Short mmCIF file of C-alpha atoms and ligand atoms in Angstrom, two decimals:
data_model
loop_
_atom_site.label_atom_id
_atom_site.label_comp_id
_atom_site.label_asym_id
_atom_site.label_seq_id
_atom_site.Cartn_x
_atom_site.Cartn_y
_atom_site.Cartn_z
CA MET A 1 54.15 130.96 50.61
CA ASN A 2 54.26 132.10 54.27
CA ARG A 3 54.47 130.02 57.62
CA VAL A 4 51.74 130.08 59.42
CA ILE A 5 52.12 130.55 63.13
CA LYS A 6 49.84 129.63 66.01
CA ILE A 7 48.64 131.80 68.30
CA PHE A 8 47.68 130.65 72.36
CA ASP A 9 46.31 133.44 74.01
CA THR A 10 46.84 133.04 77.30
CA THR A 11 45.08 136.54 78.49
CA LEU A 12 42.80 133.98 80.60
CA ARG A 13 45.00 132.73 82.06
CA ASP A 14 48.52 134.40 82.42
CA GLY A 15 47.24 137.44 82.09
CA GLU A 16 44.42 137.26 84.22
CA GLN A 17 47.34 136.53 86.88
CA SER A 18 47.82 140.14 87.05
CA PRO A 19 47.83 142.43 90.08
CA GLY A 20 43.92 142.93 90.65
CA ALA A 21 43.10 141.83 87.13
CA SER A 22 40.61 138.59 88.57
CA MET A 23 37.23 138.11 85.79
CA ASN A 24 34.51 135.99 86.86
CA VAL A 25 32.93 133.48 84.95
CA GLU A 26 30.48 135.10 82.93
CA GLU A 27 33.56 138.43 81.97
CA LYS A 28 35.75 134.72 80.88
CA VAL A 29 32.99 133.70 78.86
CA THR A 30 32.23 136.89 77.27
CA LEU A 31 36.44 137.31 76.43
CA ALA A 32 36.80 133.93 75.21
CA LYS A 33 33.72 134.60 72.34
CA GLN A 34 36.43 137.93 71.51
CA LEU A 35 39.24 135.70 71.10
CA ALA A 36 37.32 133.25 68.72
CA ARG A 37 35.88 136.37 66.33
CA LEU A 38 39.81 137.41 66.70
CA GLY A 39 40.53 133.98 65.36
CA VAL A 40 42.85 132.59 67.77
CA ASP A 41 44.07 129.10 67.42
CA ILE A 42 44.05 128.37 70.98
CA ILE A 43 42.31 130.15 74.27
CA GLU A 44 44.43 128.99 77.82
CA ALA A 45 40.84 129.25 79.44
CA GLY A 46 42.63 129.11 82.98
CA PHE A 47 44.29 126.56 85.62
CA ALA A 48 40.98 124.47 86.64
CA ILE A 49 42.75 122.99 89.70
CA SER A 50 42.94 126.67 90.80
CA SER A 51 39.92 127.72 91.96
CA PRO A 52 35.67 126.28 91.55
CA GLY A 53 35.38 129.80 89.43
CA ASP A 54 38.42 128.60 86.61
CA PHE A 55 37.36 125.23 86.46
CA GLU A 56 33.94 126.46 85.64
CA ALA A 57 34.59 129.23 82.96
CA ILE A 58 36.79 126.59 81.38
CA LYS A 59 34.13 124.26 81.19
CA ARG A 60 31.34 126.82 80.22
CA ILE A 61 33.90 127.97 77.67
CA GLY A 62 34.89 124.51 75.95
CA ASN A 63 30.91 123.74 75.74
CA GLU A 64 30.21 127.19 73.92
CA VAL A 65 33.23 128.93 72.35
CA GLU A 66 32.90 127.65 68.63
CA GLY A 67 36.48 127.83 66.98
CA PRO A 68 39.35 127.25 69.00
CA ILE A 69 41.42 125.10 70.89
CA ILE A 70 39.75 125.06 74.70
CA CYS A 71 43.00 124.72 77.44
CA SER A 72 43.77 124.08 80.87
CA LEU A 73 47.40 124.55 82.59
CA ALA A 74 47.58 122.02 85.13
CA ARG A 75 50.29 121.38 87.41
CA ALA A 76 52.29 117.69 86.21
CA LYS A 77 50.71 116.04 89.35
CA LYS A 78 48.04 113.70 88.61
CA GLU A 79 44.99 115.27 90.23
CA ASP A 80 45.45 118.78 88.38
CA ILE A 81 45.53 116.85 85.27
CA ASP A 82 42.52 115.13 86.67
CA ARG A 83 40.74 118.66 86.96
CA ALA A 84 41.54 119.72 83.80
CA TRP A 85 40.30 117.19 82.32
CA GLU A 86 36.84 117.18 84.20
CA ALA A 87 37.17 120.41 83.32
CA LEU A 88 37.52 119.92 79.66
CA LYS A 89 36.04 116.85 78.71
CA ASP A 90 32.77 118.15 77.21
CA ALA A 91 34.78 119.88 74.63
CA PRO A 92 34.44 119.71 70.81
CA LYS A 93 38.49 120.62 70.73
CA ARG A 94 40.81 119.93 73.94
CA ARG A 95 44.10 120.81 74.72
CA ILE A 96 46.17 119.40 78.14
CA HIS A 97 48.85 122.05 79.12
CA THR A 98 51.24 120.26 81.85
CA PHE A 99 54.74 121.81 83.36
CA HIS A 100 57.00 120.94 85.48
CA SER A 101 60.45 123.35 86.40
CA THR A 102 63.54 122.52 84.71
CA SER A 103 65.91 124.60 86.49
CA ASP A 104 68.38 123.65 89.18
CA ILE A 105 67.68 126.77 91.01
CA HIS A 106 63.64 125.78 91.36
CA LEU A 107 64.49 122.51 91.45
CA LYS A 108 66.97 122.94 94.59
CA HIS A 109 65.11 125.77 96.49
CA GLN A 110 61.36 125.26 95.50
CA TYR A 111 60.98 121.52 94.45
CA ARG A 112 64.02 120.25 96.42
CA ILE A 113 64.07 117.20 94.00
CA SER A 114 66.55 116.22 91.49
CA ARG A 115 67.21 116.80 87.94
CA ASP A 116 65.98 112.94 87.29
CA GLU A 117 62.86 113.12 89.23
CA ALA A 118 61.43 115.61 87.05
CA LEU A 119 62.44 114.57 84.36
CA LYS A 120 60.35 111.27 85.13
CA ARG A 121 56.96 113.00 86.76
CA SER A 122 57.42 115.30 83.46
CA VAL A 123 56.74 112.18 81.42
CA GLU A 124 54.76 110.00 83.61
CA MET A 125 52.57 112.98 83.49
CA VAL A 126 52.50 113.43 80.14
CA LYS A 127 51.78 109.62 79.71
CA HIS A 128 48.79 110.72 81.93
CA ALA A 129 47.45 113.30 80.01
CA ARG A 130 47.62 111.64 76.61
CA SER A 131 45.70 108.90 78.43
CA TYR A 132 42.53 111.65 78.54
CA VAL A 133 43.47 113.65 74.95
CA ASP A 134 45.41 113.85 72.06
CA ASP A 135 46.76 117.26 72.59
CA VAL A 136 49.16 117.49 75.40
CA GLU A 137 51.62 120.24 75.55
CA PHE A 138 53.99 120.38 78.09
CA SER A 139 56.20 123.75 79.09
CA PRO A 140 59.88 123.30 81.59
CA MET A 141 59.11 125.26 83.41
CA ASP A 142 62.42 128.49 83.50
CA ALA A 143 63.52 127.24 80.43
CA THR A 144 66.05 130.11 79.93
CA ARG A 145 67.98 129.28 83.62
CA THR A 146 67.72 125.52 83.02
CA GLU A 147 71.48 123.65 81.97
CA ILE A 148 70.98 123.60 78.01
CA ALA A 149 71.49 119.51 77.65
CA TYR A 150 69.16 118.62 80.58
CA LEU A 151 66.37 121.13 79.50
CA HIS A 152 67.09 118.74 76.32
CA GLU A 153 66.80 115.34 77.15
CA VAL A 154 63.34 116.83 79.52
CA VAL A 155 62.15 118.40 75.40
CA GLU A 156 62.32 114.82 73.92
CA ALA A 157 61.51 112.87 77.09
CA VAL A 158 58.20 114.70 76.51
CA ILE A 159 58.23 114.21 73.40
CA GLU A 160 58.63 110.73 73.13
CA ALA A 161 56.04 109.97 75.79
CA GLY A 162 53.07 112.30 73.47
CA ALA A 163 53.71 115.95 73.81
CA GLY A 164 52.55 117.69 70.60
CA THR A 165 53.76 120.79 71.54
CA VAL A 166 56.56 121.73 73.60
CA ASN A 167 56.49 125.44 74.94
CA ILE A 168 59.59 126.76 76.00
CA PRO A 169 59.09 129.36 78.88
CA ASP A 170 61.34 132.51 79.51
CA THR A 171 59.26 132.37 83.30
CA VAL A 172 61.29 135.45 84.54
CA GLY A 173 61.51 137.66 81.83
CA TYR A 174 65.57 136.70 82.07
CA ALA A 175 66.75 135.99 77.56
CA MET A 176 67.76 138.64 74.98
CA PRO A 177 66.47 138.25 71.95
CA GLU A 178 69.84 136.72 70.25
CA GLU A 179 70.64 134.59 73.11
CA PHE A 180 66.78 132.74 73.17
CA GLY A 181 66.26 132.68 69.88
CA ALA A 182 69.87 130.56 70.01
CA LEU A 183 68.12 128.52 72.70
CA ILE A 184 65.38 127.47 70.09
CA LYS A 185 67.31 126.84 67.12
CA SER A 186 69.29 124.46 69.72
CA VAL A 187 66.17 122.64 70.79
CA LYS A 188 65.48 122.58 66.97
CA ASP A 189 68.69 120.99 65.83
CA LYS A 190 68.97 118.91 68.76
CA VAL A 191 66.48 117.02 70.11
CA ARG A 192 65.88 114.12 67.76
CA ASN A 193 62.80 114.04 68.12
CA ILE A 194 61.44 117.45 67.41
CA ASP A 195 59.46 117.02 63.99
CA LYS A 196 57.00 115.40 66.04
CA ALA A 197 56.21 118.60 67.85
CA VAL A 198 55.55 121.85 67.45
CA ILE A 199 58.15 124.89 69.21
CA SER A 200 56.14 127.42 71.59
CA VAL A 201 57.06 130.29 73.12
CA HIS A 202 56.45 131.79 76.14
CA CYS A 203 58.09 135.34 77.18
CA HIS A 204 57.35 137.26 80.00
CA ASN A 205 57.92 141.34 79.55
CA ASP A 206 60.31 141.86 82.66
CA LEU A 207 63.09 143.44 80.85
CA GLY A 208 60.73 144.80 78.60
CA LEU A 209 61.80 142.04 76.13
CA ALA A 210 58.89 139.73 75.38
CA VAL A 211 57.69 140.62 72.11
CA ALA A 212 61.81 140.90 70.66
CA ASN A 213 62.26 136.91 72.33
CA ALA A 214 59.11 135.58 70.34
CA ILE A 215 59.88 137.27 67.43
CA ALA A 216 63.21 135.64 67.43
CA ALA A 217 61.66 132.83 68.02
CA ILE A 218 60.20 132.50 65.23
CA ARG A 219 63.02 133.51 62.54
CA ASN A 220 64.74 130.08 64.54
CA GLY A 221 61.44 127.96 64.62
CA ALA A 222 58.79 128.27 66.59
CA GLY A 223 55.43 128.09 65.61
CA GLN A 224 53.09 128.48 68.32
CA ILE A 225 53.52 132.23 70.09
CA GLU A 226 51.79 132.50 73.69
CA CYS A 227 50.82 135.75 74.40
CA THR A 228 47.90 137.87 75.92
CA VAL A 229 45.52 140.79 74.91
CA ASN A 230 47.58 143.87 75.62
CA GLY A 231 50.47 141.78 76.97
CA ILE A 232 48.46 141.50 80.98
CA GLY A 233 50.07 138.70 82.66
CA GLU A 234 52.56 138.36 85.94
CA ARG A 235 54.13 140.98 87.20
CA ALA A 236 55.46 142.90 83.47
CA GLY A 237 53.15 140.89 81.56
CA ASN A 238 53.64 138.34 78.41
CA CYS A 239 54.35 138.95 74.96
CA SER A 240 51.38 141.24 73.73
CA MET A 241 49.15 139.63 70.79
CA GLU A 242 49.09 142.71 68.82
CA GLU A 243 52.25 143.35 69.21
CA VAL A 244 53.47 140.33 67.47
CA VAL A 245 50.78 139.79 65.40
CA MET A 246 51.30 143.24 63.19
CA ALA A 247 54.95 142.72 63.15
CA LEU A 248 54.57 139.24 61.58
CA ARG A 249 51.48 140.82 59.67
CA THR A 250 53.32 144.12 58.82
CA ARG A 251 56.41 142.59 57.92
CA LYS A 252 55.67 139.43 56.55
CA ASP A 253 58.36 139.95 53.39
CA PHE A 254 60.68 139.93 56.25
CA PHE A 255 59.35 136.81 58.19
CA GLY A 256 57.77 135.14 55.83
CA ALA A 257 55.36 134.22 58.36
CA ASP A 258 51.92 135.25 59.63
CA THR A 259 49.08 134.10 61.71
CA ARG A 260 45.34 133.76 61.26
CA ILE A 261 44.67 136.53 63.40
CA ASN A 262 41.66 138.59 62.40
CA THR A 263 43.98 141.71 62.73
CA GLU A 264 40.59 144.08 62.49
CA GLU A 265 39.22 142.59 66.07
CA ILE A 266 42.52 143.68 67.51
CA ILE A 267 40.90 146.86 68.69
CA ARG A 268 37.99 145.31 70.12
CA SER A 269 39.21 143.03 71.94
CA SER A 270 41.94 145.32 73.62
CA ARG A 271 39.15 147.82 74.95
CA LEU A 272 37.03 144.31 76.12
CA VAL A 273 40.47 143.85 78.13
CA THR A 274 40.41 147.05 79.48
CA LYS A 275 36.86 147.14 80.05
CA ILE A 276 36.87 143.65 82.10
CA THR A 277 40.12 143.87 84.14
CA GLY A 278 40.12 147.53 84.55
CA ILE A 279 43.61 147.54 83.78
CA PRO A 280 44.23 150.98 81.45
CA VAL A 281 46.33 150.51 78.18
CA GLN A 282 49.26 153.30 78.46
CA PRO A 283 48.58 156.15 75.39
CA ASN A 284 51.70 155.15 73.76
CA LYS A 285 51.58 151.66 74.04
CA ALA A 286 52.18 150.51 70.49
CA ILE A 287 49.13 149.04 68.12
CA VAL A 288 46.10 149.43 70.33
CA GLY A 289 47.64 153.11 72.82
CA ALA A 290 45.43 155.58 72.05
CA ASN A 291 48.07 157.92 70.26
CA ALA A 292 49.38 154.68 68.45
CA PHE A 293 48.08 156.11 65.14
CA ALA A 294 47.87 160.15 66.77
CA HIS A 295 49.81 162.19 64.28
CA GLU A 296 51.35 165.51 66.09
CA SER A 297 54.47 166.58 63.96
CA GLY A 298 53.63 169.02 61.49
CA ILE A 299 55.83 167.50 59.23
CA HIS A 300 54.31 164.04 59.38
CA GLN A 301 51.07 165.63 59.21
CA ASP A 302 51.14 167.56 55.80
CA GLY A 303 53.18 164.05 54.68
CA LEU A 304 50.42 162.04 55.46
CA LEU A 305 48.08 164.25 53.50
CA LYS A 306 50.09 164.28 50.30
CA GLU A 307 50.81 160.10 50.77
CA ARG A 308 50.04 158.21 53.61
CA THR A 309 52.86 155.47 53.48
CA THR A 310 55.17 158.31 54.03
CA TYR A 311 54.34 157.87 57.56
CA GLU A 312 52.35 154.78 58.23
CA ILE A 313 52.34 151.67 58.42
CA MET A 314 50.06 150.02 59.15
CA ARG A 315 46.60 151.03 58.34
CA PRO A 316 44.40 152.09 61.53
CA GLU A 317 41.37 150.10 60.06
CA SER A 318 43.36 146.84 59.80
CA VAL A 319 43.20 146.55 63.31
CA GLY A 320 39.88 147.48 63.75
CA LEU A 321 39.99 151.29 64.02
CA VAL A 322 37.47 153.52 62.60
CA LYS A 323 36.67 156.70 62.94
CA THR A 324 34.29 157.78 60.48
CA ASN A 325 31.93 154.87 62.12
CA LEU A 326 28.51 156.42 62.15
CA VAL A 327 26.13 153.88 62.52
CA LEU A 328 22.29 155.20 64.05
CA GLY A 329 20.65 157.79 64.74
CA LYS A 330 17.24 158.14 66.15
CA HIS A 331 15.64 157.57 63.27
CA SER A 332 16.95 154.13 62.95
CA GLY A 333 14.56 151.30 63.70
CA ARG A 334 14.86 147.94 66.00
CA HIS A 335 15.91 146.24 63.14
CA ALA A 336 19.15 148.35 61.64
CA PHE A 337 20.01 148.12 66.00
CA ARG A 338 19.34 144.35 65.90
CA ASP A 339 21.98 144.35 62.47
CA ARG A 340 24.22 146.39 63.48
CA LEU A 341 24.84 144.81 66.98
CA LYS A 342 25.40 141.94 65.32
CA GLN A 343 27.61 143.25 62.75
CA ILE A 344 29.88 144.04 65.00
CA GLY A 345 29.57 140.88 67.03
CA TYR A 346 26.29 141.20 69.46
CA GLU A 347 23.57 138.78 69.34
CA LEU A 348 20.84 139.52 71.95
CA SER A 349 17.96 138.21 74.04
CA GLU A 350 15.14 140.07 72.56
CA GLU A 351 14.79 141.15 76.61
CA ASP A 352 18.37 142.27 75.99
CA LEU A 353 18.04 143.58 72.64
CA ASN A 354 14.39 145.43 73.83
CA LYS A 355 16.80 146.99 76.82
CA ALA A 356 19.61 148.24 74.62
CA PHE A 357 16.89 150.32 71.94
CA GLU A 358 15.69 152.19 74.60
CA ARG A 359 18.62 152.89 75.87
CA PHE A 360 19.91 153.60 72.70
CA LYS A 361 17.03 155.31 71.43
CA ARG A 362 17.63 157.66 74.40
CA LEU A 363 21.04 158.07 73.72
CA ALA A 364 20.23 159.00 70.54
CA ASP A 365 17.69 161.95 70.77
CA GLN A 366 20.47 163.80 73.54
CA LYS A 367 23.69 162.45 71.38
CA LYS A 368 22.38 162.73 67.56
CA GLU A 369 24.86 160.74 65.91
CA VAL A 370 26.07 156.77 67.93
CA PHE A 371 28.76 155.15 66.94
CA ASP A 372 30.08 151.61 67.53
CA GLU A 373 31.33 152.40 70.58
CA ASP A 374 28.36 153.80 71.69
CA LEU A 375 26.86 150.81 71.52
CA GLU A 376 29.39 148.90 73.18
CA ALA A 377 28.93 150.89 75.91
CA ILE A 378 25.62 150.67 75.74
CA ILE A 379 25.28 146.83 75.44
CA SER A 380 27.97 146.37 78.72
CA ASP A 381 26.13 149.06 80.54
CA GLU A 382 22.43 147.89 79.86
CA VAL A 383 23.44 143.70 79.52
CA GLN A 384 24.13 142.65 83.21
CA GLN A 385 25.50 139.29 83.17
CA ILE A 386 25.62 138.92 86.79
CA ALA A 387 22.38 139.20 89.42
CA GLU A 388 21.58 142.20 90.47
CA VAL A 389 21.85 142.87 94.53
CA TYR A 390 22.25 146.51 94.26
CA VAL A 391 19.78 148.37 91.52
CA LEU A 392 20.61 151.71 91.34
CA LYS A 393 17.70 153.79 90.61
CA THR A 394 17.98 157.54 90.51
CA ILE A 395 20.73 159.91 91.83
CA ARG A 396 20.64 163.86 92.09
CA ALA A 397 24.23 165.30 92.60
CA GLU A 398 24.32 169.13 93.60
CA SER A 399 27.22 170.94 93.07
CA GLY A 400 29.10 174.46 92.36
CA THR A 401 31.28 177.52 93.97
CA GLY A 402 30.77 177.84 98.12
CA ILE A 403 28.34 174.91 98.20
CA THR A 404 29.01 171.29 100.04
CA PRO A 405 29.07 169.63 97.27
CA ALA A 406 25.55 166.17 97.99
CA ALA A 407 24.18 163.89 96.39
CA THR A 408 20.43 162.20 96.96
CA VAL A 409 20.44 158.22 95.72
CA GLU A 410 17.63 155.82 95.72
CA MET A 411 18.42 152.01 95.50
CA GLU A 412 16.65 148.75 95.64
CA LEU A 413 18.74 146.35 97.24
CA ASP A 414 17.08 142.39 97.02
CA GLY A 415 13.65 144.22 96.64
CA ARG A 416 13.41 146.94 99.27
CA VAL A 417 13.78 150.51 98.20
CA VAL A 418 16.00 152.94 99.71
CA MET A 419 16.75 156.60 99.47
CA GLN A 420 19.51 158.80 101.46
CA THR A 421 21.18 161.61 101.10
CA GLY A 422 24.31 162.74 101.95
CA SER A 423 27.74 164.72 101.42
CA GLY A 424 31.14 164.76 99.89
CA ASP A 425 34.54 166.98 98.61
CA GLY A 426 32.68 166.80 95.37
CA PRO A 427 30.03 165.55 93.33
CA VAL A 428 31.40 162.24 92.74
CA ASP A 429 32.57 161.41 96.22
CA ALA A 430 29.17 162.01 97.89
CA VAL A 431 27.56 160.34 95.03
CA TYR A 432 29.82 157.30 96.42
CA ARG A 433 29.25 158.20 99.88
CA THR A 434 25.64 157.49 100.09
CA ILE A 435 26.19 154.52 97.87
CA ALA A 436 28.11 152.86 100.50
CA ALA A 437 26.12 154.09 103.06
CA ILE A 438 23.78 152.82 101.52
CA THR A 439 24.86 149.66 100.99
CA GLY A 440 27.34 149.27 103.75
CA THR A 441 29.66 148.16 101.89
CA LYS A 442 33.43 147.56 103.69
CA SER A 443 34.89 147.14 100.47
CA LYS A 444 37.86 150.56 99.15
CA LEU A 445 37.61 152.74 96.05
CA ASP A 446 41.23 151.26 94.59
CA ALA A 447 40.93 153.19 91.22
CA TYR A 448 38.57 155.67 89.57
CA LEU A 449 39.32 156.14 86.10
CA VAL A 450 36.86 158.13 83.45
CA LYS A 451 37.22 158.44 79.74
CA GLY A 452 34.93 160.30 76.59
CA ILE A 453 33.58 157.32 74.40
CA THR A 454 33.62 159.75 72.02
CA GLY A 455 34.71 162.93 70.87
CA GLY A 456 32.67 165.81 72.06
CA THR A 457 30.87 167.29 74.86
CA ASP A 458 28.10 165.37 74.66
CA ALA A 459 30.02 162.36 73.91
CA LEU A 460 29.03 158.79 76.45
CA GLY A 461 31.34 159.33 79.51
CA GLU A 462 32.29 155.55 80.33
CA VAL A 463 34.24 155.43 84.32
CA THR A 464 35.84 152.58 85.21
CA VAL A 465 36.80 151.54 89.02
CA LYS A 466 38.05 149.34 90.55
CA VAL A 467 36.64 147.98 94.39
CA GLU A 468 38.61 146.20 96.66
CA GLU A 469 37.55 143.59 99.80
CA GLN A 470 39.31 140.40 101.52
CA GLY A 471 41.71 141.10 99.14
CA LYS A 472 40.20 140.66 96.10
CA LYS A 473 39.72 143.34 93.35
CA VAL A 474 37.40 143.73 91.22
CA ALA A 475 36.88 145.93 88.08
CA GLY A 476 33.12 147.40 87.59
CA HIS A 477 32.03 150.04 84.89
CA GLY A 478 29.05 152.20 83.99
CA ALA A 479 28.31 154.80 80.87
CA ASP A 480 26.39 157.57 80.49
CA THR A 481 26.30 161.33 78.86
CA ASP A 482 25.71 162.38 82.89
CA ILE A 483 29.75 161.75 83.85
CA ILE A 484 28.07 161.81 87.37
CA VAL A 485 25.30 158.87 86.82
CA ALA A 486 27.93 157.53 84.88
CA SER A 487 30.32 157.02 87.55
CA ALA A 488 27.52 156.09 90.20
CA LYS A 489 26.44 152.77 87.38
CA ALA A 490 30.27 151.78 87.30
CA TYR A 491 30.75 151.45 91.65
CA VAL A 492 26.80 149.89 91.49
CA ASN A 493 28.56 147.82 88.82
CA ALA A 494 31.28 146.83 90.55
CA LEU A 495 29.90 146.09 94.61
CA ASN A 496 27.40 144.00 92.49
CA LYS A 497 30.09 142.30 90.72
CA LEU A 498 32.16 141.64 94.88
CA GLU A 499 28.79 139.96 95.75
CA TYR A 500 28.14 137.89 93.29
CA TRP A 501 32.25 136.83 94.17
CA LYS A 502 31.30 136.68 97.51
CA LYS A 503 28.59 134.21 96.54
CA GLY A 504 30.75 131.82 94.76
CA LYS A 505 33.10 131.75 97.58
CA ALA A 506 29.94 131.03 100.48
CA LYS A 507 29.20 128.00 98.13
CA THR A 508 32.48 126.40 97.78
CA SER A 509 33.80 127.09 101.19
O1 KIV B 601 56.16 131.50 82.61
C1 KIV B 601 55.62 130.23 83.03
O2 KIV B 601 56.86 129.59 83.38
C2 KIV B 601 54.29 130.13 82.61
C3 KIV B 601 53.78 128.67 82.74
C4 KIV B 601 53.34 127.47 83.07
C5 KIV B 601 53.88 128.00 81.45
O3 KIV B 601 53.53 130.79 82.71
ZN1 ZN B 602 54.04 132.91 82.43
#
């Protein structure tokens, strides 16, 4: 029988600490619902005390997302733990994750306290968290640079105080796999009450070893892995969920261990994270990169045609990469449309369904074959999750050889219709300059990315942009068979998200 390794997903907390990856509350709830479909055991939904947005996201996820345990991070401080409890108290399955640094480097230079004091605070705060919830996790931060005997002492003391999970973080991504495996083994062998807790690990990827370290930990007794979708996270990121999960699934024979992850949801989760954060996945990234299942060499293709196992260790379908997913065409009705959306995880209100169906009909007229990816783009485009301050009504762009690219854009701003014409270096630039002039935005365009959703020149094009204002970065998306229209939608979407953020900020300041 395989050991079951718990997946603790921290995309919404550590993942959000990736530079420029911030998500709004609606996006966090959407992603948490997808993580539940993926089958993660625990969702670290945020750091309740860090911002009102994080607090609200944890509260809503706790109320709206069924299945996983919902967790909030909290420093080993009374006010942090109280705030985590406030955010979690209505969630049927909840966990408080509290942490304190234990390495001398951190204690001496950052906290300026002794080891004894750090141990005392850790124990007191685990007890305080246990006064609210039965499920408490403790992390001795910077564990891999902590003196080992002291680490054992802290772990033993927090288990005694009531922690049911002890998480050993490689906070700065410093450990080597053999060394990290040995550290986990030492915790298992030397901590007297370790049978009362699950050993978890949290590995950062500064030396590209996060997954290798997590796997070494599993081999040495870890029962929970903290990870993020696409491996996003602080600096070089975290252990990548899809890599560790597929390593276990593919090599069950070697590990004698597996997870409860519904791997067919991996690609969808990865795409959603890219869409929300605007952080693209490199093409050669294992499991979720565009080339992960692409065979280029003639010898490999020949082998695959004869027998797929010659060069394929995982089936693309097993991670949800289904190429021949022709779903609907122009004759498909509303019922079939709703059914298909349900199958791929979307249940819309009548109003949103009507909007999406209308858009689908227009697309099916243009494109004949509509795939799951197209439906996902339609949903993310049509079903607005935040109130729109700016509504794009019409655009017209002109470009070509020997003429100055120009654009005319019509928009609605708080109910007022404005039309303006402008020019630029190309049609997208002309459209963007005109939108910027109409809205009077002070934001700066940080990134612009175009992707064809399915093959062919009639495919929907998807544009992701990142804009920045007052240090806040947001990602916007737009999809359309016309790439200029998709670009305009993405920009307006990002500007609306900035307005949403500004409103939230104004409310709390
Ligand atoms: O990297 C780290 O040590 C963390 C802790 C809060 C677990 O993110
Ligand atoms: Zn971390």
